[in-house]
mmCIF file of C-alpha atoms in Angstrom:
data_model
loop_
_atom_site.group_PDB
_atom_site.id
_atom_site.type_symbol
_atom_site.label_atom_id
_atom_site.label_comp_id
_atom_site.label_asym_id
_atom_site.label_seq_id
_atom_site.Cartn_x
_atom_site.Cartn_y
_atom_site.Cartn_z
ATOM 1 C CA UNK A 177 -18.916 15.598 -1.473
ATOM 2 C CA UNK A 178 -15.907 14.749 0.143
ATOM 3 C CA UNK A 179 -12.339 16.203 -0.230
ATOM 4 C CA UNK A 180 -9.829 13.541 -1.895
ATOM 5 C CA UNK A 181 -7.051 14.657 0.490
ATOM 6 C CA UNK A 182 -5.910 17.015 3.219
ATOM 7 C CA UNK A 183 -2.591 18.888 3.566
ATOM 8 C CA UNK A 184 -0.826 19.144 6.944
ATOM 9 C CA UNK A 185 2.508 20.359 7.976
ATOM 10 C CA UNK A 186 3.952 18.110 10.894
ATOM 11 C CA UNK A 187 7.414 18.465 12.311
ATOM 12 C CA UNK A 188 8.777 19.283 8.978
ATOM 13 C CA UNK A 189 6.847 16.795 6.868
ATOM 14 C CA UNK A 190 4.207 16.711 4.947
ATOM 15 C CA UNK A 191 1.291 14.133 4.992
ATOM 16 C CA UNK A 192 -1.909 13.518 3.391
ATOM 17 C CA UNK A 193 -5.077 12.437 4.993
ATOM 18 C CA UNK A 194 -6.788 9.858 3.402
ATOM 19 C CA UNK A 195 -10.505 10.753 3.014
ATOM 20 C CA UNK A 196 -11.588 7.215 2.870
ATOM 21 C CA UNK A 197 -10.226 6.579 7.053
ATOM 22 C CA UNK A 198 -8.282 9.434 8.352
ATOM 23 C CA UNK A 199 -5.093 8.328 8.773
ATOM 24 C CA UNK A 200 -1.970 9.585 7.383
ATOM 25 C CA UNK A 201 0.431 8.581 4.743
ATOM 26 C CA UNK A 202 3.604 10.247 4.259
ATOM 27 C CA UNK A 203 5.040 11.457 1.083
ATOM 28 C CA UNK A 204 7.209 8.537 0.794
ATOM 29 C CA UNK A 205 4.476 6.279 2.179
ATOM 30 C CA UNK A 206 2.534 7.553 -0.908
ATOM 31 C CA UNK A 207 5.062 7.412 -2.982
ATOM 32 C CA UNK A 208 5.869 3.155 -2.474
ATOM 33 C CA UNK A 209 1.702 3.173 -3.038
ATOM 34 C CA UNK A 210 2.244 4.760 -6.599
ATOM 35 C CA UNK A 211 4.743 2.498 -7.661
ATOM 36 C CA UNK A 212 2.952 -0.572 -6.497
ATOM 37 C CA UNK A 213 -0.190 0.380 -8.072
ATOM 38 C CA UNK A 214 1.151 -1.882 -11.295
ATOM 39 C CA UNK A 215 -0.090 -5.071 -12.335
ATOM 40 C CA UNK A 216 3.173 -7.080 -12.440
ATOM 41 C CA UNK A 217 4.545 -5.454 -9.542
ATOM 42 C CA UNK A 218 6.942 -8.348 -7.545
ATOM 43 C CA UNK A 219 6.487 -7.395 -3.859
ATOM 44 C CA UNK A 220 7.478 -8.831 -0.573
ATOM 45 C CA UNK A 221 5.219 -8.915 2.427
ATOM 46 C CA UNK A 222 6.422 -9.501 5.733
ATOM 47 C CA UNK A 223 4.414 -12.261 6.113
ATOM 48 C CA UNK A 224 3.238 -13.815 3.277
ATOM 49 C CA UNK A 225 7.020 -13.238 1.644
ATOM 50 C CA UNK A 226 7.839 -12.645 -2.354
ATOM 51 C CA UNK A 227 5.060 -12.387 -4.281
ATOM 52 C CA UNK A 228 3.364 -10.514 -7.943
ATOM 53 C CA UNK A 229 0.263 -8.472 -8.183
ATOM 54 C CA UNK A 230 -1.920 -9.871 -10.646
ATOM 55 C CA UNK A 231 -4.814 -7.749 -10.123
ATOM 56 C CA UNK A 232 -6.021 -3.989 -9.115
ATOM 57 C CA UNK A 233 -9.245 -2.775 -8.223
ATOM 58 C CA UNK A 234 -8.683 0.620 -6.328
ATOM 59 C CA UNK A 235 -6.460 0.156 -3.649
ATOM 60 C CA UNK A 236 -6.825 -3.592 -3.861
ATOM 61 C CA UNK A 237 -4.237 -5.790 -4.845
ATOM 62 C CA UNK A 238 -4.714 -9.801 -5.962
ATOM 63 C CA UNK A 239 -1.143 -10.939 -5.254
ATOM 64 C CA UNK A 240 0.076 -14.308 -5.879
ATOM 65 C CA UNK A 241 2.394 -15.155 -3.326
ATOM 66 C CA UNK A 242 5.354 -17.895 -3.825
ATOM 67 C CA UNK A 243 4.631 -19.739 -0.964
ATOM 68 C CA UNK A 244 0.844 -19.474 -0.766
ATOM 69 C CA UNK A 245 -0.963 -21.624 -3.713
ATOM 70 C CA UNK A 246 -3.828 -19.421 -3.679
ATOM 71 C CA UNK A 247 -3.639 -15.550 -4.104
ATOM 72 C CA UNK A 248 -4.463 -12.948 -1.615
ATOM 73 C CA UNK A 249 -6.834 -9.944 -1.696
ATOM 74 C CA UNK A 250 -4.926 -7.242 0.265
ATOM 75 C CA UNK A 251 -5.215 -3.421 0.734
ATOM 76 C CA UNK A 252 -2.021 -1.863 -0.463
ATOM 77 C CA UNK A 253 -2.954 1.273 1.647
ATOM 78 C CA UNK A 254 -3.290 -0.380 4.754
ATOM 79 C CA UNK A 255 -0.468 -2.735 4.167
ATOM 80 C CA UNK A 256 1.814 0.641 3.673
ATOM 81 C CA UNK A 257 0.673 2.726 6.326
ATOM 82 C CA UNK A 258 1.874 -0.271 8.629
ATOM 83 C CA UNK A 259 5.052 -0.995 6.638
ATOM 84 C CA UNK A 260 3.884 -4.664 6.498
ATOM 85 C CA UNK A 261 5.148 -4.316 2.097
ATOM 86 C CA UNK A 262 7.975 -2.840 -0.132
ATOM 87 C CA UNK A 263 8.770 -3.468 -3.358
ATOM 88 C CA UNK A 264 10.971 -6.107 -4.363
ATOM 89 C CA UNK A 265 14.370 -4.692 -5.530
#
């Protein structure tokens, strides 16, 4: 069985390895993943803009996007790791 996640001290911060791919997420990284993991969520992505997550499934996200007329299927990991979404505030 695999291990959900893996502790490392770097340079004075703490990430976690993701079991699923190996890459890292930082605390805060993990923490913007947390509060995104919400059906209702507003969002904005830096290139699909302002948009509402309609849907979860894992680390999936359906997100309806204001200038798209069909929603997107997006990984909320991978679109955090590489800063491409933040919450709306």
């Amino acid at each position: 069985p695999k291990k959900a996640s893996k502790t490392e001290q770097n340079s004075g911060f703490t990430r976690r390895k993701s079991a699923k791919n190996g890459t890292f997420l930082t605390e805060n990284d993990e923490e913007l993943l947390n509060s995104l993991m919400q059906v209702g969520v507003t969002v904005k992505h830096k290139t699909f803009g302002v948009g509402n997550i309609i849907y979860l499934n894992g680390s999936f996200a359906e997100i309806k996007f204001d200038r798209y007329p069909v929603s997107k299927t997006l990984d909320l990991r991978t679109c955090v790791m590489n800063k491409l979404i933040t919450l709306r505030g």
